[in-house]
XYZ file of C-alpha atoms in Angstrom:
548
model
C 0.012 0.000 0.002
C 1.248 3.461 -0.907
C 1.369 6.129 1.806
C -0.104 8.750 -0.553
C -3.401 6.910 -0.670
C -3.526 6.573 3.143
C -2.768 10.226 3.909
C -5.112 11.647 1.258
C -7.980 9.305 2.258
C -7.548 10.292 5.911
C -7.630 14.036 5.087
C -10.757 13.658 2.918
C -12.438 11.391 5.448
C -11.776 13.845 8.265
C -12.966 16.821 6.157
C -16.286 15.078 5.382
C -16.687 13.977 8.999
C -16.046 17.527 10.205
C -18.703 18.877 7.868
C -21.320 16.175 8.533
C -20.802 14.557 11.939
C -19.427 17.663 13.551
C -22.505 19.574 12.460
C -24.703 16.753 13.754
C -23.110 17.013 17.211
C -23.521 20.819 17.156
C -27.253 20.419 16.520
C -27.587 17.866 19.253
C -25.972 20.233 21.742
C -27.940 23.215 20.360
C -24.688 25.186 19.883
C -25.347 28.869 19.270
C -23.902 32.285 19.914
C -26.957 33.818 21.575
C -25.387 33.912 25.051
C -22.001 35.177 26.129
C -19.473 32.520 27.035
C -17.906 32.471 30.532
C -14.699 34.004 29.100
C -16.765 37.229 28.785
C -19.199 36.881 31.647
C -16.564 35.794 34.178
C -13.609 37.728 32.717
C -10.852 38.091 35.296
C -7.767 38.792 33.135
C -5.998 35.675 34.524
C -7.876 32.467 33.599
C -11.088 33.741 31.979
C -9.822 35.572 28.900
C -11.563 35.364 25.489
C -9.311 34.395 22.602
C -9.793 34.508 18.824
C -10.402 31.063 17.397
C -7.016 30.690 15.613
C -5.188 31.603 18.820
C -7.270 29.254 20.963
C -6.959 26.465 18.382
C -3.197 26.881 18.667
C -3.299 26.647 22.474
C -5.708 23.704 22.494
C -3.862 21.782 19.768
C -0.467 22.376 21.346
C -1.762 21.298 24.736
C -3.479 18.084 23.670
C -0.879 16.989 21.124
C 2.515 16.892 22.846
C 4.281 13.746 21.746
C 1.130 11.594 22.139
C -0.084 11.303 18.536
C 3.478 10.407 17.565
C 4.493 7.960 20.266
C 1.270 5.939 20.426
C 0.922 5.045 16.726
C 4.652 4.346 16.443
C 4.601 1.812 19.302
C 1.294 0.275 18.216
C 2.615 -0.178 14.630
C 4.011 -3.443 15.953
C 0.475 -4.814 15.639
C 0.569 -3.884 11.958
C -0.383 -0.684 10.163
C -4.017 -1.628 9.360
C -5.317 -1.839 12.952
C -3.658 1.448 13.881
C -4.918 3.195 10.765
C -8.526 2.060 11.245
C -8.560 3.002 14.934
C -7.095 6.459 14.233
C -9.657 7.139 11.463
C -12.813 6.013 13.252
C -11.648 6.719 16.796
C -10.981 10.386 16.085
C -14.300 10.930 14.239
C -16.744 9.013 16.439
C -15.129 8.999 19.854
C -12.238 11.483 20.249
C -13.849 14.349 18.362
C -17.142 13.853 20.210
C -15.290 13.621 23.548
C -13.373 16.855 23.038
C -16.146 18.898 21.427
C -18.806 17.944 24.004
C -16.416 18.498 26.890
C -15.900 22.105 25.774
C -19.626 22.806 25.253
C -20.643 21.092 28.497
C -18.026 23.101 30.382
C -19.067 26.501 29.055
C -22.693 25.698 29.909
C -21.490 25.225 33.499
C -19.328 28.356 34.039
C -16.372 26.730 32.235
C -15.862 24.361 35.160
C -14.308 20.941 34.832
C -15.983 17.586 34.131
C -15.899 17.108 37.896
C -18.356 19.988 38.356
C -20.727 18.422 35.829
C -20.491 15.050 37.614
C -21.385 16.794 40.879
C -24.487 18.384 39.355
C -25.866 15.280 37.657
C -24.382 12.357 39.587
C -23.471 13.668 43.030
C -20.806 15.362 45.102
C -19.055 12.095 46.007
C -18.634 11.429 42.258
C -17.120 14.915 41.822
C -14.679 14.362 44.665
C -13.546 11.005 43.311
C -13.140 12.292 39.777
C -11.206 15.432 40.705
C -8.924 13.551 43.074
C -8.180 11.045 40.304
C -7.713 13.812 37.739
C -5.400 15.772 40.004
C -3.293 12.689 40.823
C -3.022 11.879 37.131
C -1.923 15.463 36.329
C 0.722 15.303 39.066
C 2.075 12.137 37.393
C 2.066 13.925 34.008
C 3.966 16.832 35.561
C 6.577 14.531 37.050
C 7.096 12.447 33.872
C 7.188 15.399 31.465
C 9.618 17.276 33.734
C 11.993 14.352 33.368
C 11.451 14.111 29.588
C 12.000 17.820 29.001
C 15.026 17.955 31.316
C 16.557 14.976 29.546
C 15.919 16.673 26.208
C 17.514 19.959 27.230
C 20.470 18.149 28.726
C 21.121 16.074 25.596
C 20.282 18.913 23.179
C 21.443 22.170 24.885
C 20.356 24.198 21.877
C 16.751 23.184 22.521
C 16.942 24.699 26.004
C 18.123 28.029 24.651
C 15.511 28.061 21.888
C 12.755 27.220 24.341
C 13.683 30.139 26.610
C 13.683 32.440 23.595
C 10.243 31.088 22.677
C 8.895 32.138 26.061
C 10.310 35.633 25.809
C 8.834 35.988 22.313
C 5.451 34.774 23.627
C 5.371 37.493 26.265
C 6.099 40.152 23.605
C 3.445 38.643 21.345
C 0.836 38.720 24.142
C 1.626 42.362 24.929
C 1.478 43.262 21.208
C -1.953 41.628 20.756
C -3.686 42.532 23.998
C -2.077 45.840 25.018
C -0.722 47.477 21.830
C -3.642 46.065 19.832
C -1.528 44.935 16.868
C -3.664 43.113 14.273
C -3.421 39.344 14.727
C -2.235 38.632 11.177
C 0.648 41.125 11.436
C 1.738 39.865 14.865
C 1.461 36.280 13.603
C 3.697 36.844 10.569
C 6.340 38.644 12.629
C 5.998 36.174 15.485
C 6.391 33.097 13.313
C 9.468 34.517 11.546
C 11.049 35.278 14.924
C 9.944 31.902 16.237
C 11.863 30.067 13.527
C 14.725 32.490 14.013
C 15.096 31.227 17.581
C 16.274 27.856 16.268
C 19.612 28.963 14.804
C 20.115 31.265 17.840
C 19.758 28.195 20.057
C 22.397 26.432 17.938
C 24.729 29.409 18.279
C 24.308 29.774 22.055
C 23.523 26.329 23.532
C 22.773 26.383 27.282
C 24.723 23.634 29.022
C 23.106 22.755 32.365
C 22.884 19.582 34.369
C 19.649 17.556 34.376
C 19.018 18.431 38.032
C 19.461 22.146 37.314
C 17.004 21.951 34.436
C 14.456 20.192 36.643
C 14.642 22.982 39.206
C 14.348 25.587 36.395
C 11.345 23.774 34.941
C 9.529 23.576 38.271
C 10.094 27.289 38.845
C 8.859 28.003 35.338
C 5.669 25.931 35.533
C 4.778 27.627 38.836
C 5.056 31.051 37.188
C 3.240 29.883 34.059
C 0.307 28.527 36.120
C -0.374 31.745 38.002
C 0.437 34.214 35.234
C -2.520 35.560 33.196
C -3.052 33.276 30.191
C -2.924 36.150 27.676
C 0.712 36.985 28.418
C 2.401 33.591 28.258
C 0.402 30.376 27.910
C -2.006 31.487 25.196
C 0.509 33.276 22.882
C 3.240 30.700 23.483
C 1.010 27.813 22.533
C -0.353 29.697 19.520
C 3.116 30.417 18.160
C 4.375 26.933 18.987
C 1.495 25.420 17.058
C 3.076 26.748 13.886
C 5.947 24.376 14.546
C 3.563 21.497 14.341
C 1.640 22.936 11.392
C 4.976 23.333 9.517
C 6.040 19.833 10.528
C 2.721 18.340 9.349
C 2.667 20.361 6.116
C 6.245 19.368 5.317
C 5.490 15.755 6.130
C 2.282 15.558 4.082
C 3.813 17.284 1.048
C 6.910 15.123 1.454
C 4.728 12.001 1.322
C 3.365 13.130 -2.031
C 6.887 13.390 -3.445
C 8.484 10.441 -1.650
C 5.556 8.118 -2.472
C 6.499 5.764 0.446
C 5.284 2.199 0.621
C 4.102 0.595 3.849
C 7.055 -1.697 4.481
C 5.812 -3.219 7.706
C 3.168 -5.974 7.808
C -0.494 -4.927 7.421
C -1.310 -7.173 10.363
C 1.701 -8.409 12.241
C 0.651 -9.718 15.608
C -2.223 -9.846 18.048
C 0.131 -9.556 21.009
C 3.203 -7.404 21.650
C 5.813 -7.904 24.345
C 5.492 -5.262 27.104
C 2.402 -3.811 25.352
C -0.200 -6.570 25.524
C -2.977 -8.010 23.382
C -4.500 -6.132 20.481
C -7.611 -5.636 22.598
C -7.379 -3.575 24.715
C -3.750 -2.547 24.239
C -4.248 -0.870 20.834
C -6.950 1.441 22.230
C -4.898 2.350 25.276
C -1.555 2.782 23.464
C -2.956 4.932 20.646
C -4.688 7.634 22.736
C -3.861 11.042 21.261
C -4.758 10.832 17.609
C -7.919 8.853 18.373
C -9.229 9.624 21.867
C -7.436 10.648 25.069
C -8.896 11.440 28.471
C -6.301 14.208 28.992
C -8.128 16.138 26.290
C -11.275 16.426 28.415
C -9.299 18.086 31.196
C -7.784 20.590 28.727
C -11.130 21.144 26.976
C -13.027 21.833 30.201
C -10.055 23.552 31.789
C -7.989 26.163 29.984
C -9.792 25.955 26.618
C -13.335 26.502 27.909
C -12.241 29.494 29.937
C -10.918 31.192 26.756
C -13.667 30.277 24.287
C -14.850 33.495 22.635
C -18.181 32.078 21.376
C -19.937 28.683 21.362
C -19.606 28.069 17.647
C -15.807 28.195 17.987
C -16.095 24.947 19.909
C -16.566 22.838 16.787
C -13.336 24.043 15.163
C -11.302 23.864 18.356
C -12.695 20.685 19.900
C -13.791 18.527 16.961
C -11.421 20.079 14.408
C -8.431 19.940 16.758
C -8.925 16.223 17.274
C -9.117 15.571 13.506
C -5.932 17.558 12.945
C -4.268 15.416 15.563
C -5.553 12.370 13.717
C -3.746 13.534 10.544
C -0.538 13.799 12.568
C -1.072 10.262 13.890
C -1.536 8.925 10.340
C 1.617 10.782 9.265
C 3.502 9.179 12.160
C 2.270 5.729 11.121
C 3.334 6.218 7.492
C 6.707 7.648 8.510
C 7.739 4.599 10.519
C 6.079 2.096 8.165
C 8.216 3.449 5.295
C 11.375 2.552 7.221
C 10.887 -1.173 6.913
C 10.411 -3.737 9.698
C 14.111 -4.267 10.488
C 15.145 -0.617 10.515
C 11.975 0.412 12.370
C 12.465 -2.214 15.086
C 16.110 -1.322 15.498
C 15.457 2.428 15.875
C 12.423 1.907 18.129
C 14.332 -0.359 20.549
C 17.567 1.608 20.640
C 16.510 5.223 20.189
C 12.776 5.409 20.870
C 9.556 6.278 18.953
C 10.256 10.058 18.620
C 13.548 9.367 16.843
C 11.916 6.819 14.566
C 9.253 9.385 13.665
C 11.831 12.126 13.179
C 13.932 10.062 10.802
C 10.924 8.965 8.772
C 9.430 12.458 8.402
C 12.856 13.938 7.722
C 13.211 11.585 4.756
C 9.856 12.845 3.418
C 10.845 16.494 3.785
C 14.219 15.899 2.151
C 12.451 14.467 -0.914
C 10.595 17.800 -1.583
C 12.253 19.456 -4.612
C 13.489 23.068 -4.506
C 13.924 22.874 -0.718
C 17.526 22.682 0.447
C 17.022 20.720 3.695
C 19.287 17.854 4.677
C 17.998 14.828 6.523
C 20.065 15.828 9.530
C 18.607 19.336 9.684
C 15.067 18.017 9.205
C 15.581 15.428 11.942
C 16.804 18.092 14.409
C 13.826 20.328 13.550
C 11.330 17.523 14.143
C 12.955 16.613 17.451
C 12.917 20.268 18.592
C 9.230 20.596 17.636
C 8.320 17.537 19.710
C 10.361 18.883 22.663
C 8.493 22.248 22.417
C 5.185 20.462 22.695
C 6.320 18.325 25.603
C 7.083 21.600 27.449
C 3.646 22.905 26.477
C 1.980 19.786 27.939
C 4.016 20.279 31.088
C 2.910 23.793 31.955
C -0.648 23.225 30.768
C -0.891 20.167 33.023
C 0.280 22.328 35.956
C -2.459 24.934 35.427
C -5.034 22.186 35.009
C -3.777 20.575 38.193
C -4.363 23.876 39.946
C -7.918 24.037 38.562
C -8.687 20.481 39.732
C -7.238 21.187 43.189
C -9.274 24.364 43.645
C -12.513 22.767 42.407
C -12.049 19.830 44.767
C -12.427 22.187 47.764
C -15.011 24.452 46.180
C -18.495 24.373 47.680
C -21.048 24.905 44.922
C -23.433 27.789 45.539
C -21.589 29.052 48.587
C -20.160 32.583 48.802
C -17.769 31.443 51.531
C -14.898 29.488 50.017
C -11.703 28.223 51.626
C -8.314 29.827 51.207
C -7.230 27.028 48.861
C -10.086 27.814 46.435
C -9.432 31.538 46.296
C -5.637 31.545 46.293
C -4.156 30.355 42.993
C -0.614 30.685 44.329
C -1.189 28.196 47.128
C -3.067 25.722 44.933
C -0.242 25.902 42.338
C 2.475 25.547 44.928
C 0.928 22.410 46.365
C 0.470 20.873 42.912
C 4.031 21.669 41.858
C 5.384 20.428 45.201
C 3.825 16.981 44.702
C 4.947 16.853 41.084
C 8.517 17.705 42.135
C 8.450 15.238 45.026
C 7.400 12.440 42.658
C 10.114 13.445 40.184
C 12.890 13.401 42.764
C 11.583 10.244 44.469
C 12.862 8.177 41.545
C 9.561 6.254 41.451
C 7.983 8.188 38.595
C 8.722 5.824 35.725
C 7.747 2.774 37.786
C 4.239 4.226 38.187
C 3.987 5.449 34.564
C 2.862 2.073 33.082
C -0.554 2.606 34.665
C -0.998 6.008 32.990
C -2.307 4.634 29.695
C -5.226 2.931 31.388
C -5.743 5.863 33.770
C -5.809 8.297 30.834
C -8.419 6.325 28.956
C -10.435 5.960 32.138
C -10.593 9.752 32.217
C -12.065 9.617 28.687
C -14.666 7.034 29.776
C -15.658 9.116 32.793
C -15.829 12.340 30.751
C -18.130 10.616 28.250
C -20.152 9.290 31.222
C -20.712 12.844 32.492
C -21.552 14.053 28.970
C -24.071 11.199 28.518
C -25.934 12.163 31.704
C -25.821 15.868 30.821
C -27.219 15.280 27.313
C -29.938 13.074 28.807
C -30.871 15.978 31.033
C -31.222 18.100 27.910
C -33.853 15.613 26.766
C -31.803 14.749 23.702
C -31.001 11.320 22.276
C -27.580 10.596 23.739
C -26.494 7.502 21.857
C -23.712 9.497 20.184
C -22.115 9.826 23.622
C -23.385 6.587 25.257
C -21.923 4.182 22.692
C -18.375 5.711 22.807
C -18.640 5.719 26.605
C -19.530 2.059 26.800
C -16.716 1.201 24.420
C -14.146 3.143 26.426
C -15.356 1.535 29.692
C -14.939 -1.898 28.118
C -11.386 -0.946 27.043
C -10.466 0.537 30.348
C -11.880 -2.122 32.636
C -10.296 -4.880 30.566
C -6.940 -3.087 30.537
C -7.039 -2.508 34.308
C -7.980 -6.141 34.983
C -5.108 -7.361 32.850
C -2.743 -4.811 34.402
C -3.663 -6.070 37.873
C -3.129 -9.690 36.922
C 0.239 -9.044 35.241
C 1.665 -6.870 37.989
C 0.363 -9.028 40.843
C 1.875 -12.093 39.176
C 5.240 -10.305 38.891
C 5.164 -9.008 42.461
C 4.514 -5.373 41.530
C 1.963 -4.847 44.258
C 1.883 -1.040 44.108
C 0.751 -1.039 40.499
C -1.661 -3.875 41.276
C -3.221 -1.779 44.076
C -3.526 1.293 41.849
C -5.161 -0.810 39.142
C -7.768 -2.107 41.613
C -8.487 1.441 42.882
C -9.043 2.728 39.363
C -11.219 -0.261 38.478
C -13.399 0.364 41.518
C -13.618 4.047 40.750
C -14.886 3.316 37.236
C -17.447 0.788 38.475
C -18.683 3.062 41.273
C -19.224 6.077 39.006
C -20.738 3.871 36.345
C -23.342 2.524 38.812
C -24.147 6.048 40.016
C -24.615 7.283 36.429
C -26.831 4.291 35.529
C -28.982 5.042 38.514
C -29.387 8.653 37.402
C -30.185 7.681 33.787
C -32.797 5.126 34.864
C -34.470 6.902 37.778
C -33.918 10.686 37.567
C -36.666 11.123 34.964
C -38.065 7.598 34.441
C -40.787 8.503 31.971
C -38.322 10.302 29.635
C -34.844 9.009 30.196
C -35.635 5.372 30.778
C -37.569 5.225 27.546
C -34.595 6.723 25.697
C -32.150 4.296 27.226
C -34.245 1.342 26.149
C -35.305 2.546 22.691
C -32.377 4.932 21.840
């Protein structure tokens, strides 16, 4: 099979799905611009700040992407390219896009609060507490792991550290230009993108050589500042500008595929079981998260994104469209490593990791484009730097989201009297960063990481659970949310059961214990939601559940 056919079919399929299924979801949710979004009604200049749709798409896409849509498909390619391709196509359209889009709309209909707040309203306060505690703990793990990844990257590639610091300074200037000087977005974007790419050679000229430990301390100081600083001056403009890295990477990769005309040199279906990964079901659907569906997206969608949404109709582009763009990146990653051939792919994956395998594959595509004087080495470095930039984006976004989850956990709905932890963003951030740092320096981070895949997809299942109950309350047919929710619960519960068995058999009792806790959390919230669906409005909701 030729890669040209696969990439073009994916783009057309996603475009049609955006037009048809995305519009269908919009109608189900009654998306309109009649009412102001919370970014206007609750504007505070720190978290609630309306953003133009291209800017917010950049932030949202940069935050949800990271290395996820690259790493997952590359690892799962061991099953063969057909299972991965089919899952990315249909998962993004019917599960991931629905998950992200509905999370944004549900959030803005509830003061741009998190999925936990929605669970409290429709399922109960105990469900909210459980969800937010789980979400916060997951985000702390993400902070710890990405701090290690970014520190390792900056230590091994000192130029990336310099370039990243320059990116941050440029973002601050961009934010001031847009929101204070009122420079038109298109002018600021052109100048900003030129300067953004200019930071790359400057990083090569002045590499910053620091130890890994020093970088970790620098990163924790940075994410604290980034989490409490107004979004318009750092997070929003930085993510918007950084998104052009990924756009350029994807454009170069897709155009390169058209010229390179790569063949899929790995088996279409290779195995139904992979060592250290697991069986095709449920491992494929856990491993390939970003690019199809990822629970982390619901936290971003109902966290930073919902608080910056300028108008409801922007939600389709940012939520549904953002997922489909990520799907294209996942397909590109699959084609890039499949073109290497089984032997070369396996060797690079084992010895250098999935990001390197992707970088080498895409670099070969870019090098094949005529009239562009780019060597494979230069293209490989650019791809690696782009991935590192998005890992840093995921790190500071996760910190702000952790602060949101922490504050909402202690928030008493409807009460004017709130605790110090709810009102003080500095304290909530400090506590979140402290636990992330403690986990990083404990040396236990990577031993806990294997459970993240299942935990992440459990977040997706729980978000879809909350969405299902909310849509039922709207007196709408909720099968478009119910069916993906049931599928994700089947994936998650199977994965957690298998994870428990494997780790318990190997004497890894901590991971076994965590697996059991997550399994019980899923079952408990599922039972509560079922009770609501069947008994809250029996004459309406029960009939829908039975007849659809």
